[in-house]
mmCIF file of C-alpha atoms in Angstrom:
data_model
loop_
_atom_site.group_PDB
_atom_site.id
_atom_site.type_symbol
_atom_site.label_atom_id
_atom_site.label_comp_id
_atom_site.label_asym_id
_atom_site.label_seq_id
_atom_site.Cartn_x
_atom_site.Cartn_y
_atom_site.Cartn_z
ATOM 1 C CA UNK A 291 166.933 -73.552 110.838
ATOM 2 C CA UNK A 292 165.228 -72.446 114.056
ATOM 3 C CA UNK A 293 162.822 -69.551 114.472
ATOM 4 C CA UNK A 294 165.465 -67.474 116.249
ATOM 5 C CA UNK A 295 167.732 -67.644 113.206
ATOM 6 C CA UNK A 296 165.130 -66.076 110.901
ATOM 7 C CA UNK A 297 165.973 -62.389 110.327
ATOM 8 C CA UNK A 298 163.617 -59.615 111.319
ATOM 9 C CA UNK A 299 163.006 -58.609 107.708
ATOM 10 C CA UNK A 300 161.671 -62.053 106.873
ATOM 11 C CA UNK A 301 159.450 -62.113 109.974
ATOM 12 C CA UNK A 302 158.139 -58.666 109.120
ATOM 13 C CA UNK A 303 157.427 -59.758 105.553
ATOM 14 C CA UNK A 304 155.579 -62.871 106.793
ATOM 15 C CA UNK A 305 153.388 -60.813 109.102
ATOM 16 C CA UNK A 306 152.706 -58.248 106.390
ATOM 17 C CA UNK A 307 151.659 -60.889 103.858
ATOM 18 C CA UNK A 308 149.437 -62.549 106.461
ATOM 19 C CA UNK A 309 147.677 -59.291 107.300
ATOM 20 C CA UNK A 310 147.252 -58.233 103.656
ATOM 21 C CA UNK A 311 145.779 -61.597 102.686
ATOM 22 C CA UNK A 312 143.403 -61.450 105.703
ATOM 23 C CA UNK A 313 144.968 -64.631 107.056
ATOM 24 C CA UNK A 314 146.072 -62.817 110.217
ATOM 25 C CA UNK A 315 143.579 -60.981 112.387
ATOM 26 C CA UNK A 316 144.156 -58.905 115.490
ATOM 27 C CA UNK A 317 143.838 -62.095 117.554
ATOM 28 C CA UNK A 318 146.671 -63.724 115.611
ATOM 29 C CA UNK A 319 148.942 -60.706 116.089
ATOM 30 C CA UNK A 320 148.179 -60.665 119.816
ATOM 31 C CA UNK A 321 148.964 -64.384 120.074
ATOM 32 C CA UNK A 322 152.225 -63.860 118.198
ATOM 33 C CA UNK A 323 153.178 -60.912 120.406
ATOM 34 C CA UNK A 324 153.026 -62.958 123.618
ATOM 35 C CA UNK A 325 155.290 -65.703 122.291
ATOM 36 C CA UNK A 326 158.556 -63.753 122.636
ATOM 37 C CA UNK A 327 159.903 -60.248 123.092
ATOM 38 C CA UNK A 328 161.256 -60.166 119.562
ATOM 39 C CA UNK A 329 157.927 -61.099 117.994
ATOM 40 C CA UNK A 330 156.174 -58.663 120.303
ATOM 41 C CA UNK A 331 158.320 -55.861 118.944
ATOM 42 C CA UNK A 332 157.759 -56.964 115.345
ATOM 43 C CA UNK A 333 153.998 -57.501 115.697
ATOM 44 C CA UNK A 334 153.545 -54.022 117.205
ATOM 45 C CA UNK A 335 154.677 -52.337 113.989
ATOM 46 C CA UNK A 336 152.365 -49.508 112.930
ATOM 47 C CA UNK A 337 152.278 -50.651 109.315
ATOM 48 C CA UNK A 338 150.607 -53.932 110.303
ATOM 49 C CA UNK A 339 148.030 -52.269 112.522
ATOM 50 C CA UNK A 340 147.380 -49.641 109.847
ATOM 51 C CA UNK A 341 146.302 -52.406 107.502
ATOM 52 C CA UNK A 342 144.109 -53.996 110.171
ATOM 53 C CA UNK A 343 142.633 -50.618 111.097
ATOM 54 C CA UNK A 344 141.759 -49.864 107.480
ATOM 55 C CA UNK A 345 140.302 -53.348 106.973
ATOM 56 C CA UNK A 346 138.262 -53.655 110.193
ATOM 57 C CA UNK A 347 137.319 -50.006 110.790
ATOM 58 C CA UNK A 348 137.342 -48.157 107.465
ATOM 59 C CA UNK A 349 136.997 -44.477 108.379
ATOM 60 C CA UNK A 350 137.565 -41.576 105.943
ATOM 61 C CA UNK A 351 139.440 -39.210 108.270
ATOM 62 C CA UNK A 352 141.715 -39.472 111.291
ATOM 63 C CA UNK A 353 142.160 -36.553 113.662
ATOM 64 C CA UNK A 354 145.581 -34.992 114.168
ATOM 65 C CA UNK A 355 145.692 -35.844 117.875
ATOM 66 C CA UNK A 356 144.943 -39.503 117.243
ATOM 67 C CA UNK A 357 147.480 -39.711 114.395
ATOM 68 C CA UNK A 358 150.279 -39.077 116.875
ATOM 69 C CA UNK A 359 149.306 -42.129 118.936
ATOM 70 C CA UNK A 360 150.461 -45.670 118.117
ATOM 71 C CA UNK A 361 148.230 -47.387 115.613
ATOM 72 C CA UNK A 362 147.792 -50.380 117.894
ATOM 73 C CA UNK A 363 146.377 -48.115 120.610
ATOM 74 C CA UNK A 364 143.990 -46.516 118.107
ATOM 75 C CA UNK A 365 142.868 -49.958 116.943
ATOM 76 C CA UNK A 366 142.251 -51.080 120.513
ATOM 77 C CA UNK A 367 140.233 -47.932 121.274
ATOM 78 C CA UNK A 368 138.033 -48.375 118.226
ATOM 79 C CA UNK A 369 137.696 -52.077 118.919
ATOM 80 C CA UNK A 370 136.445 -51.365 122.460
ATOM 81 C CA UNK A 371 133.972 -48.797 121.135
ATOM 82 C CA UNK A 372 132.716 -51.227 118.516
ATOM 83 C CA UNK A 373 132.435 -53.921 121.161
ATOM 84 C CA UNK A 374 130.367 -51.647 123.410
ATOM 85 C CA UNK A 375 128.171 -50.746 120.448
ATOM 86 C CA UNK A 376 127.564 -54.411 119.647
ATOM 87 C CA UNK A 377 126.825 -55.190 123.296
ATOM 88 C CA UNK A 378 124.320 -52.331 123.438
ATOM 89 C CA UNK A 379 122.657 -53.578 120.248
ATOM 90 C CA UNK A 380 122.522 -57.073 121.731
ATOM 91 C CA UNK A 381 120.923 -55.759 124.918
ATOM 92 C CA UNK A 382 118.324 -53.881 122.871
ATOM 93 C CA UNK A 383 117.574 -57.045 120.911
ATOM 94 C CA UNK A 384 117.140 -58.942 124.178
ATOM 95 C CA UNK A 385 114.756 -56.302 125.486
ATOM 96 C CA UNK A 386 112.728 -56.415 122.268
ATOM 97 C CA UNK A 387 112.518 -60.194 122.423
ATOM 98 C CA UNK A 388 111.501 -60.115 126.097
ATOM 99 C CA UNK A 389 108.831 -57.543 125.259
ATOM 100 C CA UNK A 390 107.593 -59.788 122.460
ATOM 101 C CA UNK A 391 107.415 -62.737 124.853
ATOM 102 C CA UNK A 392 105.457 -60.640 127.355
ATOM 103 C CA UNK A 393 103.020 -59.662 124.601
ATOM 104 C CA UNK A 394 102.530 -63.299 123.583
ATOM 105 C CA UNK A 395 101.992 -64.211 127.232
ATOM 106 C CA UNK A 396 99.355 -61.488 127.595
ATOM 107 C CA UNK A 397 97.681 -62.693 124.390
ATOM 108 C CA UNK A 398 97.577 -66.250 125.763
ATOM 109 C CA UNK A 399 95.893 -65.055 128.957
ATOM 110 C CA UNK A 400 93.292 -63.131 126.940
ATOM 111 C CA UNK A 401 92.505 -66.135 124.753
ATOM 112 C CA UNK A 402 92.242 -68.434 127.757
ATOM 113 C CA UNK A 403 89.852 -66.002 129.456
ATOM 114 C CA UNK A 404 87.787 -65.754 126.268
ATOM 115 C CA UNK A 405 87.744 -69.528 125.955
ATOM 116 C CA UNK A 406 86.463 -69.847 129.521
ATOM 117 C CA UNK A 407 83.778 -67.236 128.832
ATOM 118 C CA UNK A 408 82.591 -68.998 125.668
ATOM 119 C CA UNK A 409 82.519 -72.342 127.472
ATOM 120 C CA UNK A 410 80.351 -70.884 130.243
ATOM 121 C CA UNK A 411 78.035 -69.310 127.663
ATOM 122 C CA UNK A 412 77.743 -72.624 125.835
ATOM 123 C CA UNK A 413 76.969 -74.419 129.074
ATOM 124 C CA UNK A 414 74.239 -71.948 130.059
ATOM 125 C CA UNK A 415 72.699 -72.067 126.563
ATOM 126 C CA UNK A 416 72.715 -75.854 126.595
ATOM 127 C CA UNK A 417 71.058 -75.882 130.014
ATOM 128 C CA UNK A 418 68.363 -73.447 128.886
ATOM 129 C CA UNK A 419 67.835 -75.415 125.680
ATOM 130 C CA UNK A 420 67.343 -78.583 127.696
ATOM 131 C CA UNK A 421 64.792 -76.880 129.961
ATOM 132 C CA UNK A 422 62.864 -75.462 127.007
ATOM 133 C CA UNK A 423 62.895 -78.824 125.294
ATOM 134 C CA UNK A 424 61.327 -80.353 128.386
ATOM 135 C CA UNK A 425 58.720 -77.570 128.452
ATOM 136 C CA UNK A 426 57.929 -78.194 124.780
ATOM 137 C CA UNK A 427 57.456 -81.885 125.426
ATOM 138 C CA UNK A 428 55.204 -80.996 128.349
ATOM 139 C CA UNK A 429 53.031 -78.695 126.187
ATOM 140 C CA UNK A 430 52.680 -81.366 123.501
ATOM 141 C CA UNK A 431 51.650 -83.917 126.092
ATOM 142 C CA UNK A 432 49.181 -81.416 127.565
ATOM 143 C CA UNK A 433 47.514 -80.634 124.241
ATOM 144 C CA UNK A 434 47.421 -84.151 122.801
ATOM 145 C CA UNK A 435 47.194 -86.666 125.594
ATOM 146 C CA UNK A 436 45.875 -84.568 128.486
ATOM 147 C CA UNK A 437 46.332 -87.232 131.130
ATOM 148 C CA UNK A 438 44.803 -86.306 134.435
ATOM 149 C CA UNK A 439 47.851 -87.475 136.439
ATOM 150 C CA UNK A 440 50.500 -85.254 134.841
ATOM 151 C CA UNK A 441 48.292 -82.316 133.777
ATOM 152 C CA UNK A 442 49.039 -80.117 136.804
ATOM 153 C CA UNK A 443 52.835 -80.398 136.605
ATOM 154 C CA UNK A 444 52.936 -79.920 132.836
ATOM 155 C CA UNK A 445 50.677 -76.868 133.017
ATOM 156 C CA UNK A 446 53.099 -75.227 135.477
ATOM 157 C CA UNK A 447 56.058 -75.799 133.125
ATOM 158 C CA UNK A 448 54.203 -74.319 130.168
ATOM 159 C CA UNK A 449 52.915 -71.275 132.059
ATOM 160 C CA UNK A 450 56.432 -70.351 133.259
ATOM 161 C CA UNK A 451 57.596 -69.569 129.667
ATOM 162 C CA UNK A 452 56.292 -66.172 128.506
ATOM 163 C CA UNK A 453 58.215 -66.350 125.186
ATOM 164 C CA UNK A 454 57.045 -68.820 122.540
ATOM 165 C CA UNK A 455 58.972 -72.044 122.945
ATOM 166 C CA UNK A 456 59.681 -72.670 119.245
ATOM 167 C CA UNK A 457 61.310 -69.306 118.608
ATOM 168 C CA UNK A 458 63.423 -69.504 121.735
ATOM 169 C CA UNK A 459 64.584 -73.016 120.862
ATOM 170 C CA UNK A 460 65.726 -71.888 117.421
ATOM 171 C CA UNK A 461 67.566 -68.934 118.949
ATOM 172 C CA UNK A 462 69.293 -71.189 121.467
ATOM 173 C CA UNK A 463 70.286 -73.630 118.723
ATOM 174 C CA UNK A 464 71.909 -70.797 116.797
ATOM 175 C CA UNK A 465 73.632 -69.548 119.933
ATOM 176 C CA UNK A 466 74.981 -73.018 120.727
ATOM 177 C CA UNK A 467 76.346 -73.367 117.177
ATOM 178 C CA UNK A 468 77.912 -69.916 117.406
ATOM 179 C CA UNK A 469 79.528 -70.741 120.766
ATOM 180 C CA UNK A 470 80.982 -73.946 119.353
ATOM 181 C CA UNK A 471 82.400 -72.069 116.362
ATOM 182 C CA UNK A 472 83.858 -69.415 118.649
ATOM 183 C CA UNK A 473 85.445 -72.084 120.849
ATOM 184 C CA UNK A 474 86.989 -73.781 117.810
ATOM 185 C CA UNK A 475 88.389 -70.465 116.557
ATOM 186 C CA UNK A 476 89.757 -69.530 119.985
ATOM 187 C CA UNK A 477 91.394 -72.947 120.367
ATOM 188 C CA UNK A 478 92.999 -72.584 116.945
ATOM 189 C CA UNK A 479 94.271 -69.091 117.752
ATOM 190 C CA UNK A 480 95.482 -70.201 121.190
ATOM 191 C CA UNK A 481 97.437 -73.075 119.679
ATOM 192 C CA UNK A 482 99.086 -70.750 117.154
ATOM 193 C CA UNK A 483 99.943 -68.157 119.814
ATOM 194 C CA UNK A 484 101.456 -70.821 122.070
ATOM 195 C CA UNK A 485 103.614 -72.050 119.192
ATOM 196 C CA UNK A 486 104.876 -68.522 118.540
ATOM 197 C CA UNK A 487 105.452 -68.054 122.265
ATOM 198 C CA UNK A 488 107.562 -71.227 122.437
ATOM 199 C CA UNK A 489 109.554 -70.116 119.387
ATOM 200 C CA UNK A 490 110.195 -66.705 120.969
ATOM 201 C CA UNK A 491 111.333 -68.317 124.239
ATOM 202 C CA UNK A 492 113.778 -70.561 122.371
ATOM 203 C CA UNK A 493 115.104 -67.582 120.414
ATOM 204 C CA UNK A 494 115.628 -65.675 123.663
ATOM 205 C CA UNK A 495 117.516 -68.619 125.162
ATOM 206 C CA UNK A 496 119.748 -68.825 122.089
ATOM 207 C CA UNK A 497 120.388 -65.065 122.273
ATOM 208 C CA UNK A 498 121.320 -65.298 125.956
ATOM 209 C CA UNK A 499 123.556 -68.333 125.415
ATOM 210 C CA UNK A 500 127.235 -67.662 126.055
ATOM 211 C CA UNK A 501 129.519 -70.702 125.560
ATOM 212 C CA UNK A 502 132.327 -69.563 127.852
ATOM 213 C CA UNK A 503 130.082 -68.434 130.710
ATOM 214 C CA UNK A 504 127.904 -71.556 130.544
ATOM 215 C CA UNK A 505 130.972 -73.791 130.349
ATOM 216 C CA UNK A 506 132.470 -72.120 133.431
ATOM 217 C CA UNK A 507 129.257 -72.561 135.413
ATOM 218 C CA UNK A 508 129.040 -76.235 134.447
ATOM 219 C CA UNK A 509 132.727 -76.885 135.144
ATOM 220 C CA UNK A 510 132.533 -75.110 138.517
ATOM 221 C CA UNK A 511 129.601 -77.326 139.475
ATOM 222 C CA UNK A 512 131.530 -80.425 138.437
ATOM 223 C CA UNK A 513 134.581 -79.290 140.398
ATOM 224 C CA UNK A 514 132.444 -78.718 143.481
ATOM 225 C CA UNK A 515 130.967 -82.210 143.288
ATOM 226 C CA UNK A 516 134.403 -83.729 142.663
ATOM 227 C CA UNK A 517 135.895 -81.911 145.653
ATOM 228 C CA UNK A 518 133.071 -83.200 147.864
ATOM 229 C CA UNK A 519 133.657 -86.778 146.727
ATOM 230 C CA UNK A 520 137.413 -86.377 147.253
ATOM 231 C CA UNK A 521 136.860 -85.087 150.790
ATOM 232 C CA UNK A 522 134.517 -87.961 151.540
ATOM 233 C CA UNK A 523 137.016 -90.510 150.207
ATOM 234 C CA UNK A 524 139.819 -88.901 152.222
ATOM 235 C CA UNK A 525 137.797 -89.030 155.431
ATOM 236 C CA UNK A 526 136.906 -92.678 154.808
ATOM 237 C CA UNK A 527 140.528 -93.603 154.137
ATOM 238 C CA UNK A 528 141.713 -91.706 157.209
ATOM 239 C CA UNK A 529 139.230 -93.472 159.480
ATOM 240 C CA UNK A 530 140.263 -96.812 157.986
ATOM 241 C CA UNK A 531 143.922 -96.029 158.672
ATOM 242 C CA UNK A 532 143.079 -95.201 162.271
ATOM 243 C CA UNK A 533 141.425 -98.581 162.761
ATOM 244 C CA UNK A 534 144.349 -100.431 161.196
ATOM 245 C CA UNK A 535 146.864 -98.461 163.276
ATOM 246 C CA UNK A 536 144.922 -99.321 166.402
ATOM 247 C CA UNK A 537 145.387 -103.001 165.641
ATOM 248 C CA UNK A 538 149.160 -102.527 165.196
ATOM 249 C CA UNK A 539 149.982 -100.799 168.470
ATOM 250 C CA UNK A 540 153.043 -102.928 169.099
ATOM 251 C CA UNK A 541 154.752 -101.907 165.825
ATOM 252 C CA UNK A 542 157.285 -99.064 165.783
ATOM 253 C CA UNK A 543 155.868 -96.076 163.895
ATOM 254 C CA UNK A 544 156.950 -92.559 163.044
ATOM 255 C CA UNK A 545 154.896 -90.046 165.007
ATOM 256 C CA UNK A 546 154.915 -86.277 164.415
ATOM 257 C CA UNK A 547 152.318 -84.699 166.659
ATOM 258 C CA UNK A 548 151.871 -82.008 169.234
ATOM 259 C CA UNK A 549 149.933 -81.981 172.518
ATOM 260 C CA UNK A 550 148.378 -85.426 172.190
ATOM 261 C CA UNK A 551 146.676 -87.238 175.051
ATOM 262 C CA UNK A 552 148.901 -89.790 176.776
ATOM 263 C CA UNK A 553 146.054 -92.280 177.017
ATOM 264 C CA UNK A 554 146.034 -92.602 173.210
ATOM 265 C CA UNK A 555 149.541 -94.097 173.217
ATOM 266 C CA UNK A 556 149.709 -97.007 175.642
ATOM 267 C CA UNK A 557 153.241 -97.874 174.494
ATOM 268 C CA UNK A 558 154.532 -94.516 175.763
ATOM 269 C CA UNK A 559 152.677 -94.420 179.068
ATOM 270 C CA UNK A 560 155.360 -96.331 180.962
ATOM 271 C CA UNK A 561 158.048 -94.072 179.529
ATOM 272 C CA UNK A 562 156.106 -90.992 180.596
ATOM 273 C CA UNK A 563 155.694 -92.322 184.112
ATOM 274 C CA UNK A 564 159.430 -93.003 184.385
ATOM 275 C CA UNK A 565 160.322 -89.535 183.143
ATOM 276 C CA UNK A 566 157.761 -87.887 185.417
ATOM 277 C CA UNK A 567 159.562 -89.409 188.377
ATOM 278 C CA UNK A 568 162.867 -88.370 186.808
ATOM 279 C CA UNK A 569 162.081 -84.626 186.407
ATOM 280 C CA UNK A 570 158.511 -83.738 187.516
ATOM 281 C CA UNK A 571 159.188 -79.981 187.523
ATOM 282 C CA UNK A 572 159.731 -79.883 183.769
ATOM 283 C CA UNK A 573 156.569 -81.860 183.099
ATOM 284 C CA UNK A 574 154.442 -79.566 185.267
ATOM 285 C CA UNK A 575 156.028 -76.412 183.860
ATOM 286 C CA UNK A 576 156.099 -77.037 180.122
ATOM 287 C CA UNK A 577 153.511 -79.773 179.471
ATOM 288 C CA UNK A 578 149.781 -79.411 180.281
ATOM 289 C CA UNK A 579 148.040 -81.950 182.442
ATOM 290 C CA UNK A 580 147.446 -85.346 180.782
ATOM 291 C CA UNK A 581 149.253 -84.059 177.648
ATOM 292 C CA UNK A 582 152.605 -84.977 176.218
ATOM 293 C CA UNK A 583 154.799 -83.360 173.567
ATOM 294 C CA UNK A 584 156.224 -85.896 171.110
ATOM 295 C CA UNK A 585 158.489 -84.583 168.349
ATOM 296 C CA UNK A 586 159.678 -86.738 165.436
ATOM 297 C CA UNK A 587 160.055 -89.969 167.403
ATOM 298 C CA UNK A 588 161.278 -92.734 165.161
ATOM 299 C CA UNK A 589 161.164 -95.282 167.991
ATOM 300 C CA UNK A 590 159.212 -95.039 171.209
ATOM 301 C CA UNK A 591 162.099 -95.801 173.636
ATOM 302 C CA UNK A 592 163.292 -94.150 176.825
ATOM 303 C CA UNK A 593 166.641 -92.815 175.587
ATOM 304 C CA UNK A 594 165.224 -90.764 172.683
ATOM 305 C CA UNK A 595 162.305 -89.616 174.772
ATOM 306 C CA UNK A 596 164.628 -88.385 177.517
ATOM 307 C CA UNK A 597 166.850 -86.667 174.950
ATOM 308 C CA UNK A 598 163.856 -84.778 173.527
ATOM 309 C CA UNK A 599 162.578 -83.769 176.921
ATOM 310 C CA UNK A 600 166.014 -82.584 178.060
ATOM 311 C CA UNK A 601 165.681 -79.762 175.563
ATOM 312 C CA UNK A 602 163.057 -78.205 177.795
ATOM 313 C CA UNK A 603 165.610 -77.630 180.587
ATOM 314 C CA UNK A 604 167.362 -74.890 178.632
#
């Protein structure tokens, strides 16, 4: 029993059971409607679309003006509105995620600037600590050993420091420790922020991913590369055929061309010279200089050539 032999009542019952059991969606009804005119008429029944409308868009009231319209049209209108609403929500989500990524990027720049500042502070404190340590060693050498050779230089180093050396050294030690702790904390925070930034970027890429659009872009690129390779292969084959045809000049070939140079066909040059002496007026009138019209010549002989050229006399 074929599908055409099934009565309309049975088809209608099948569609109704499929819609009630949620086995058929609006996509299934649309696919069924394009299969044949009969199924299009049956799948457009208002009772089926009423069930889908109640299931997909449960609304309490329907206006009187909309109740007069076909249910399929009402479903399509609400579906388009719902689609626009979802697209708007998706765009808002994209904007929020892009704003979040911008905030993480700004936070990364701030932490990097702070890290650079702490590193410079640590470097300056270490340099000052080294200088004070040298001055302390110089003062100890001046008070204990008092050598006559180094006394002048050491006295200059000690006199340059107005603040007591011991207190300043302890302060610099504390500052160096604090800078190192700050650098460790900034590095830890920077690592965490970069991880969150990478996660946000991946989430944005997944939100922007569209399988059909990406597939079309990839397939179009593949088609472009394939067309280029096909053109290159065709040009190579054509040039190879030209070389092989040049080696087989004496063979009889089928030529369909228009306004070709006579010098390219040495086998027809003698025929052209004979016909030029036969009717030079036609050659000068209808054929350009050094050009010859050849139409569907199966054999390059004088009789067929003359027969083709006689058509120009009319």
